[in-house]
PDB file of C-alpha atoms in Angstrom:
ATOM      1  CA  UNK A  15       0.000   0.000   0.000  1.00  0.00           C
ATOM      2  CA  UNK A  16       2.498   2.306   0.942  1.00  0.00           C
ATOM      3  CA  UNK A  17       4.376   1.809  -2.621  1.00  0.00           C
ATOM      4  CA  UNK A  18       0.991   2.135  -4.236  1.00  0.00           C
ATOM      5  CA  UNK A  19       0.592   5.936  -2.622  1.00  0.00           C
ATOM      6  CA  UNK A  20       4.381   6.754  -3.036  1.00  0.00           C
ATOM      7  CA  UNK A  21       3.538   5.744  -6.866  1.00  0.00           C
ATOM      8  CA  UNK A  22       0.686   8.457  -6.710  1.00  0.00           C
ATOM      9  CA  UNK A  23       2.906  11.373  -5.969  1.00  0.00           C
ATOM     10  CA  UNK A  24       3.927  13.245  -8.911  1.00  0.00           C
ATOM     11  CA  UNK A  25       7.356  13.457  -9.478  1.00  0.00           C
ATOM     12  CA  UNK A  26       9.031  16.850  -9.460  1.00  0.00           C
ATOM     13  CA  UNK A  27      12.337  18.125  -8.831  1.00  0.00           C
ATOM     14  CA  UNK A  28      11.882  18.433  -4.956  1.00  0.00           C
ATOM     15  CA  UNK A  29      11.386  14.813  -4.861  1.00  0.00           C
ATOM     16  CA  UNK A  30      14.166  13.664  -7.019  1.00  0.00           C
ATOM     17  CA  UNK A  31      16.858  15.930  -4.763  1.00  0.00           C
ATOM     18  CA  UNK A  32      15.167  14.450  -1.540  1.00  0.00           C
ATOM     19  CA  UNK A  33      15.221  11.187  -2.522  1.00  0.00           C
ATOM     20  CA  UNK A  34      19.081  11.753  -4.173  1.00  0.00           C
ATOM     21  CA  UNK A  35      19.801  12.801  -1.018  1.00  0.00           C
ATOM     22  CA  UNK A  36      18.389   9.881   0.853  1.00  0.00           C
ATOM     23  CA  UNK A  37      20.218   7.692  -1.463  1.00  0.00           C
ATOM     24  CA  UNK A  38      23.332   9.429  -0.073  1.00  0.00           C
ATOM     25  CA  UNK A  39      22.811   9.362   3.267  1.00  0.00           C
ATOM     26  CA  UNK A  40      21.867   5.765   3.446  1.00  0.00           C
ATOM     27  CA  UNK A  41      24.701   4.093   0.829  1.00  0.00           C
ATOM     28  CA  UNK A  42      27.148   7.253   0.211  1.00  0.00           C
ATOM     29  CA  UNK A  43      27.129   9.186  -2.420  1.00  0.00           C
ATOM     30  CA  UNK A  44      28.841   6.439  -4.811  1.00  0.00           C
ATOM     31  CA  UNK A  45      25.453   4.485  -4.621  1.00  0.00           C
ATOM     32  CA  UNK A  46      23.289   7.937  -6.380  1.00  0.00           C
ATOM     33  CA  UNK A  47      22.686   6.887 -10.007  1.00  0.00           C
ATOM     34  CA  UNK A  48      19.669   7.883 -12.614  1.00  0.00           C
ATOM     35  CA  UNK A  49      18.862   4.293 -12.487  1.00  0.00           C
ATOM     36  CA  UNK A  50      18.678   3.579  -9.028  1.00  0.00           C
ATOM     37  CA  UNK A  51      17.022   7.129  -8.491  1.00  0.00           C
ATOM     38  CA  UNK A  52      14.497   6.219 -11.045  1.00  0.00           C
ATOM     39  CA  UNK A  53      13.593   2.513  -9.106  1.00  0.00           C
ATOM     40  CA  UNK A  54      13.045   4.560  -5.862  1.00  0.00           C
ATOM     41  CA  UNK A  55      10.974   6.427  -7.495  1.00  0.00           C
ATOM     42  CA  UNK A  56       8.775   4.295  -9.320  1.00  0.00           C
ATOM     43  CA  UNK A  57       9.564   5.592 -12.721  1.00  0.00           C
ATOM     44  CA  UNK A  58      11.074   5.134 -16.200  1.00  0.00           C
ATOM     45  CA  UNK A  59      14.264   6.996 -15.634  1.00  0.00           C
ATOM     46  CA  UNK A  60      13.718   8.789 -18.629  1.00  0.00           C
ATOM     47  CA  UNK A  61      10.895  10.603 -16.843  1.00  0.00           C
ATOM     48  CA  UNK A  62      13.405  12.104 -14.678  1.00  0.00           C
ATOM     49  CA  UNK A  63      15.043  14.179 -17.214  1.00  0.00           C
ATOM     50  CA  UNK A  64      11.501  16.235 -17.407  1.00  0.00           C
ATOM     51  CA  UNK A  65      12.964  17.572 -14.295  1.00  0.00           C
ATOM     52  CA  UNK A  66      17.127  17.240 -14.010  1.00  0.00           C
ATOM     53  CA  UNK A  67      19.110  16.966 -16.934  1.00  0.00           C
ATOM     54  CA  UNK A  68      21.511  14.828 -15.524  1.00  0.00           C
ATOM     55  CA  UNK A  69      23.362  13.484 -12.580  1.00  0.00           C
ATOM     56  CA  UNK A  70      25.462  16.865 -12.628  1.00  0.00           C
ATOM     57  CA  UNK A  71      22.541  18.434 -11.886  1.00  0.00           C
ATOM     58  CA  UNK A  72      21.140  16.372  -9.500  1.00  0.00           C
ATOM     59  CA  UNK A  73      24.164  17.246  -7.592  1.00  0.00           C
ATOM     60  CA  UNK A  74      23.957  20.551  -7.983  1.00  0.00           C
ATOM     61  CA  UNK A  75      20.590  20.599  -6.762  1.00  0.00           C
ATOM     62  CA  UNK A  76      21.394  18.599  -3.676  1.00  0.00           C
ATOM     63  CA  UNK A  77      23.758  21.129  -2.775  1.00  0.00           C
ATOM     64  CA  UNK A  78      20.618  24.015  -2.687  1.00  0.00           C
ATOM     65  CA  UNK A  79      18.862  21.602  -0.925  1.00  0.00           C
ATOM     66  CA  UNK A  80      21.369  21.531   1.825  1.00  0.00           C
ATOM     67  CA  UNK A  81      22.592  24.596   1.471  1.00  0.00           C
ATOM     68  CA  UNK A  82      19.051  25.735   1.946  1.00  0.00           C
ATOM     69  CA  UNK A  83      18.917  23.567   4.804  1.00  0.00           C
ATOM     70  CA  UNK A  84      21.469  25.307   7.091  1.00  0.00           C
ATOM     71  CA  UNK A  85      20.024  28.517   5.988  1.00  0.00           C
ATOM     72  CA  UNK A  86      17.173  27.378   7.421  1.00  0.00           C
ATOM     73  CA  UNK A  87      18.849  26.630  10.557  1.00  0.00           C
ATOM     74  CA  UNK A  88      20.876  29.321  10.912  1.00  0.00           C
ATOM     75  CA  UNK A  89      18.254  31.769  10.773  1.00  0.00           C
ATOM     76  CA  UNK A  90      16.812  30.793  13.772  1.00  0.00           C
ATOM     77  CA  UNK A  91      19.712  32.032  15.424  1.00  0.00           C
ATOM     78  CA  UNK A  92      19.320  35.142  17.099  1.00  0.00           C
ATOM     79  CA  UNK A  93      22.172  36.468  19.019  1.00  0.00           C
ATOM     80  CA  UNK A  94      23.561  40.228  19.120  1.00  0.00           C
ATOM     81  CA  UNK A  95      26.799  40.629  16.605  1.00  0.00           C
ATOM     82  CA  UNK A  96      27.853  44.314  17.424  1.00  0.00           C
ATOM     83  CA  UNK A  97      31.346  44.958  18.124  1.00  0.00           C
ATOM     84  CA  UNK A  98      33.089  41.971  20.296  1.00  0.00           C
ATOM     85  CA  UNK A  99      30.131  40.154  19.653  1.00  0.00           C
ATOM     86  CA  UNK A 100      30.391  39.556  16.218  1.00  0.00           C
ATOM     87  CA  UNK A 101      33.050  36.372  16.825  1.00  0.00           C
ATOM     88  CA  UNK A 102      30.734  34.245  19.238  1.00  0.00           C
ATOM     89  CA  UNK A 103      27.601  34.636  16.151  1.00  0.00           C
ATOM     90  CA  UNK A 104      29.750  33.957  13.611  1.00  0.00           C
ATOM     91  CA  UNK A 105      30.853  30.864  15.656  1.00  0.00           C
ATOM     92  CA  UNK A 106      27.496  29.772  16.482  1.00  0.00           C
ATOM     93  CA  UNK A 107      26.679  29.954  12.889  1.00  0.00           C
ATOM     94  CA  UNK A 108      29.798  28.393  11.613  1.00  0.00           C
ATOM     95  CA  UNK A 109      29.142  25.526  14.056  1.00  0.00           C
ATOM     96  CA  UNK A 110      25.250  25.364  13.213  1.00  0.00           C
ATOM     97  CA  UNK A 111      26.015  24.990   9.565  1.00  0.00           C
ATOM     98  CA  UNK A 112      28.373  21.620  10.887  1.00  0.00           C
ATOM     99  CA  UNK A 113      26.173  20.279  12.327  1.00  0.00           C
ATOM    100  CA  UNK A 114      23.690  20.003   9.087  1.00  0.00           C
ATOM    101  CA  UNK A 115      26.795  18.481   6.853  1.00  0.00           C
ATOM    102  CA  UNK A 116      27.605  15.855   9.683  1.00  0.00           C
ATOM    103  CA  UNK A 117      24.534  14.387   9.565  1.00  0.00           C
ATOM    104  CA  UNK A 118      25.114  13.962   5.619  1.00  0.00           C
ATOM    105  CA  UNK A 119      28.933  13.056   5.780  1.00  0.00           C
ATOM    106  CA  UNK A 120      28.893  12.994   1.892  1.00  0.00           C
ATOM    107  CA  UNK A 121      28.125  16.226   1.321  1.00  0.00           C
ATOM    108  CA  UNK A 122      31.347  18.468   1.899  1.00  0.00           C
ATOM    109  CA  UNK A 123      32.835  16.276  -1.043  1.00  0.00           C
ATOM    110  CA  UNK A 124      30.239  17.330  -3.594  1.00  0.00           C
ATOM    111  CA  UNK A 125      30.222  20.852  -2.534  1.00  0.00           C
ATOM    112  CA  UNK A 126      33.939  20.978  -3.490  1.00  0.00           C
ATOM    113  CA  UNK A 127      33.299  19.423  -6.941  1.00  0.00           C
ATOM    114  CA  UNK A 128      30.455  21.841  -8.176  1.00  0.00           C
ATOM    115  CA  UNK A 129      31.038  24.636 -10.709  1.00  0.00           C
ATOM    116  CA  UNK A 130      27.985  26.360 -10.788  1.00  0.00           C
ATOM    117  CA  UNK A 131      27.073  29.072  -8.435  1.00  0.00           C
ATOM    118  CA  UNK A 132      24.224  28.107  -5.711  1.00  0.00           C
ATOM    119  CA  UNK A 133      22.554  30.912  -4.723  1.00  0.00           C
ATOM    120  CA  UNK A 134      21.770  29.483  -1.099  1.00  0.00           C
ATOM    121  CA  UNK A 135      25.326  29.070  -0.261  1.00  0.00           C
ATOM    122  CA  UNK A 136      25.661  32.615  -1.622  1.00  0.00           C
ATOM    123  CA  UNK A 137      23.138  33.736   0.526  1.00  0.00           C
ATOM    124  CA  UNK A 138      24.574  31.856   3.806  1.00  0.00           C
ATOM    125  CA  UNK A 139      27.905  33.246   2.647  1.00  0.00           C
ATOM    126  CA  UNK A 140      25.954  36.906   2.841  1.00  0.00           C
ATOM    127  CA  UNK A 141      24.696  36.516   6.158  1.00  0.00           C
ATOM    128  CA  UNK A 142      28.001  35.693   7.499  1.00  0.00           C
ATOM    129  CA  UNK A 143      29.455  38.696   5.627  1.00  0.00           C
ATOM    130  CA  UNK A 144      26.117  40.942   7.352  1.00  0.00           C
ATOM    131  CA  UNK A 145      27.548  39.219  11.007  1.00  0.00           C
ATOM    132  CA  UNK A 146      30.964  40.551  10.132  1.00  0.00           C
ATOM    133  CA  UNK A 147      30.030  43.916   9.022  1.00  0.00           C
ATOM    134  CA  UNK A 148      27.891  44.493  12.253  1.00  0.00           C
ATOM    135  CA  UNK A 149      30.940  43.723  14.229  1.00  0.00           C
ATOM    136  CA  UNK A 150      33.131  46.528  12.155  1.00  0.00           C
ATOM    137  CA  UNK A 151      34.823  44.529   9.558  1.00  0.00           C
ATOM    138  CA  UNK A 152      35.681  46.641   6.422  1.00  0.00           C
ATOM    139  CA  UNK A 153      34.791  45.065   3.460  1.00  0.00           C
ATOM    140  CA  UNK A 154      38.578  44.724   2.665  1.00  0.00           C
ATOM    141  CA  UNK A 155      38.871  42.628   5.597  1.00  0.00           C
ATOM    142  CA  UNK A 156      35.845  40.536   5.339  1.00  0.00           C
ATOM    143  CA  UNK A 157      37.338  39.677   1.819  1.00  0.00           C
ATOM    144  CA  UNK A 158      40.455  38.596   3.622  1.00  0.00           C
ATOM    145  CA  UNK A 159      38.471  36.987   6.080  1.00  0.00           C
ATOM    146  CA  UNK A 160      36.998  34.322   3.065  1.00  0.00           C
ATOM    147  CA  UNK A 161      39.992  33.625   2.009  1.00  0.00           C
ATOM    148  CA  UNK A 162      41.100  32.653   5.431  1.00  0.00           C
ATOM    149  CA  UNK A 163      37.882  30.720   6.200  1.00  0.00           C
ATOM    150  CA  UNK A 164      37.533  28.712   3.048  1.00  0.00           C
ATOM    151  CA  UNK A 165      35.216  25.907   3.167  1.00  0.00           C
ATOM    152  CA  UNK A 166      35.558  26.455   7.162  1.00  0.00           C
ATOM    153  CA  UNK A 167      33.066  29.215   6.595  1.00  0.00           C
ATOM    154  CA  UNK A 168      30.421  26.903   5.639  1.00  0.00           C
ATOM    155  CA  UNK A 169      31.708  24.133   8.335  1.00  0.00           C
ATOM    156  CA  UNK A 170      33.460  21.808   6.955  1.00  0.00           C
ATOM    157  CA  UNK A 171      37.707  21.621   5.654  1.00  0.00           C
ATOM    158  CA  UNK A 172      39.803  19.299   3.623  1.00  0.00           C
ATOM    159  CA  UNK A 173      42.015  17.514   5.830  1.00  0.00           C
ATOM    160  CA  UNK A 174      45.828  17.199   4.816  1.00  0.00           C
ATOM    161  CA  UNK A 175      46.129  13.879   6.225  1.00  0.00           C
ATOM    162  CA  UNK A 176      43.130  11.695   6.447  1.00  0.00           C
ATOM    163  CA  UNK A 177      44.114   8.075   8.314  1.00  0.00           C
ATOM    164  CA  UNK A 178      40.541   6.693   7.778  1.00  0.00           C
ATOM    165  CA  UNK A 179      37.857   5.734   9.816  1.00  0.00           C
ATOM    166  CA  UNK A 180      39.419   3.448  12.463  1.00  0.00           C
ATOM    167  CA  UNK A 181      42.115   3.456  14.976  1.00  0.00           C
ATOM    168  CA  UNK A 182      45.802   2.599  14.364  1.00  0.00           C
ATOM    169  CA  UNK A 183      46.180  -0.768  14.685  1.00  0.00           C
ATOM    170  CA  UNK A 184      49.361  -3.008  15.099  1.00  0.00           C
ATOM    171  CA  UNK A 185      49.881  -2.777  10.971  1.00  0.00           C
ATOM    172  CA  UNK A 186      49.396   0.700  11.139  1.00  0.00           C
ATOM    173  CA  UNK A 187      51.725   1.524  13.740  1.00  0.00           C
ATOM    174  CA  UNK A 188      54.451  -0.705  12.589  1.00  0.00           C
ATOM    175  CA  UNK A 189      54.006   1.113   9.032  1.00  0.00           C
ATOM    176  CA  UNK A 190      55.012   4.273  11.095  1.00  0.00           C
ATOM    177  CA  UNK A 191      57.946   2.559  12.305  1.00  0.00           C
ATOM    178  CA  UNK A 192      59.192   1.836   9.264  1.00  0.00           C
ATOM    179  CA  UNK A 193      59.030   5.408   8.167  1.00  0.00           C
ATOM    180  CA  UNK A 194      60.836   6.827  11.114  1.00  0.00           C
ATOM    181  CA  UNK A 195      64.100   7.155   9.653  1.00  0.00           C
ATOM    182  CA  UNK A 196      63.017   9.035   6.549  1.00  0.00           C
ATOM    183  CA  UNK A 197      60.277  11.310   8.512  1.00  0.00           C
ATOM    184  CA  UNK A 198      61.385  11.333  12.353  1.00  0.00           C
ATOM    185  CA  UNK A 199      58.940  14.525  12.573  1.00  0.00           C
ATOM    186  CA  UNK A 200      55.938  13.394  11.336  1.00  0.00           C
ATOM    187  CA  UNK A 201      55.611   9.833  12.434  1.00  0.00           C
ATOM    188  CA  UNK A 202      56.359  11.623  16.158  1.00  0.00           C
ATOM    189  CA  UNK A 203      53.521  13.224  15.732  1.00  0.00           C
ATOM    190  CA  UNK A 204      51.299  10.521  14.260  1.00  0.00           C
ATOM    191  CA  UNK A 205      52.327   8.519  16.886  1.00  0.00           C
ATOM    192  CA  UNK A 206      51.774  11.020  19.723  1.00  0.00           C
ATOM    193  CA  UNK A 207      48.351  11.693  18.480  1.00  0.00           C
ATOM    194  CA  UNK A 208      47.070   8.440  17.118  1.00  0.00           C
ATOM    195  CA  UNK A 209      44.281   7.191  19.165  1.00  0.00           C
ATOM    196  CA  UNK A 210      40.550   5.459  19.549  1.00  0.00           C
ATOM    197  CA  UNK A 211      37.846   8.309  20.731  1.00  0.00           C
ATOM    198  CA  UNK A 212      34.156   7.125  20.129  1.00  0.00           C
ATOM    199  CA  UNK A 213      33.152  10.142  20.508  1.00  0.00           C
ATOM    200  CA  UNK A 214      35.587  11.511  17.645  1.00  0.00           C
ATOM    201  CA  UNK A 215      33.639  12.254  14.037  1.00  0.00           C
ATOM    202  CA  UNK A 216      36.096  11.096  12.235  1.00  0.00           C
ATOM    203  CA  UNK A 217      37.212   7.897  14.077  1.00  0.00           C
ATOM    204  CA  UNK A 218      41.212   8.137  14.072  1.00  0.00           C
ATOM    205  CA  UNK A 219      41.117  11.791  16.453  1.00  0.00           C
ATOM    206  CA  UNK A 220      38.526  14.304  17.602  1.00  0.00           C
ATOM    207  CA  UNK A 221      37.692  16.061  13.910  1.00  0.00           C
ATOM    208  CA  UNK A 222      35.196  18.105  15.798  1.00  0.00           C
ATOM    209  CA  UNK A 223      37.603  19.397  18.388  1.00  0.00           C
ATOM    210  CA  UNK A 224      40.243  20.302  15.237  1.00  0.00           C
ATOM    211  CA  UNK A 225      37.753  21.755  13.674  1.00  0.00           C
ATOM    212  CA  UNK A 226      36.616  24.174  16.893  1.00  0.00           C
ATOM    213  CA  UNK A 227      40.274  24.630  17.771  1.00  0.00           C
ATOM    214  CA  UNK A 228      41.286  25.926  13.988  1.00  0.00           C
ATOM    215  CA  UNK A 229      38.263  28.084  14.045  1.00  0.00           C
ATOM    216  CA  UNK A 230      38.980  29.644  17.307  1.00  0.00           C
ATOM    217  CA  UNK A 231      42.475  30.607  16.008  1.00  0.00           C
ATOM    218  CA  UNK A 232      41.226  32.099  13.220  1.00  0.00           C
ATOM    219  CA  UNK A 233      38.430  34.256  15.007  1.00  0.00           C
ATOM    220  CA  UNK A 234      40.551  35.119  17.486  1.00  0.00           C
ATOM    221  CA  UNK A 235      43.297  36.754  14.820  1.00  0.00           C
ATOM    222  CA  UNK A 236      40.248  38.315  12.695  1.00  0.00           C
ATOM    223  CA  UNK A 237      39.233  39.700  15.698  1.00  0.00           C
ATOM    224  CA  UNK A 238      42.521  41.864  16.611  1.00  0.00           C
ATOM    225  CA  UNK A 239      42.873  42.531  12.787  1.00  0.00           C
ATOM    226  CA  UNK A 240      39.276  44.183  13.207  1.00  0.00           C
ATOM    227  CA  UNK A 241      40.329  45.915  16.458  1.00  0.00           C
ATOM    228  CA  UNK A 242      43.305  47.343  14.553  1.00  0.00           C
ATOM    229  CA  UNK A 243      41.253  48.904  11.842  1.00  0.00           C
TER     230      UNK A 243
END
């Protein structure tokens, strides 16, 4: 029965993203084809193409989809952003906007790959911008502030060194050994900082603590570069 009404509700583009999206967060994003899209949905998969035009755009649209989702999110935030006060909003925003891309762990990876503009991540980019300017950034500096940010802006980074999704195990650890010698520096510090934390989201260390702790360095120097104005 419940196939029967699913059948029943006309396809549009909201409900090809939504289920694209599912698809993602369920499988990864490796598992979203036309095909499969088009069995989910109960239809020919040429019928999709009345509303994407291909899996590029399916991705883009995801992207507004989520994008539109932390906009969504962050708006409800309501906290002054005056002066000092501009660094803990932008935080809580920053953070806010994590939160939605953790609970689809695929998604930072497609927003790097798109080339076409989304205007909701251009409009989350604008309220940050709004948050800086109330605080009494120039608009020289919050264009230096961007390019400082990145993709940390919209809560998420590429790591330089990404050891998985487990701890280091004995094979691990003696593959550090064996690179000792040639890179004394690094393996000290994989070594040093190599550990199990369930509560990690990333598995190998605390990515969410990294994350915070990059973020507050970063606020922290905008923040005298402001006072210096």
């Amino acid at each position: 029965m419940a196939a029967e009404v699913e059948s029943r509700i006309p396809l549009s583009r909201m409900r090809v993203l939504s289920t694209a999206i599912g698809v993602a967060d369920t499988s990864g994003i490796e598992a979203l084809t036309m095909r499969r899209l088009a069995e989910l949905l109960g239809v020919e998969a040429m019928s999709l193409y009345h509303h994407v035009a291909n899996k590029e755009d399916v991705l883009d649209g995801v992207v507004d989809v989520i994008a539109g989702e932390i906009n969504e999110v962050v708006a409800d935030i309501d906290v002054p952003a005056a002066g000092a006060a501009w660094k803990q909003a932008v935080r809580q925003r920053i953070l806010s906007a994590r939160e939605v891309l953790l609970r689809h762990p695929w998604a930072p990876g497609v927003f790097q790959t798109r080339t076409n503009t989304s205007q909701a991540v251009l409009r989350y980019y604008d309220g940050l911008l709004g948050l800086m300017r109330e605080g009494g950034f120039s608009y020289d500096q919050t264009h230096h502030a961007m390019h400082v940010l990145g993709s940390r802006a919209l809560g998420f980074t590429q790591e330089l060194f990404d050891p998985g999704d487990g701890p280091m195990d004995a094979e691990a650890m003696a593959a550090l050994d064996g690179m000792a010698e040639a890179l004394p520096n690094l393996v000290g510090m994989l070594r040093e900082v190599a550990h199990d934390d369930p509560d990690s989201t990333l598995g190998w260390c605390d990515d969410q603590f990294e994350f915070e702790f990059a973020l507050d360095l970063i606020l922290d120097g905008l923040d005298r570069l402001r006072e210096t104005a």
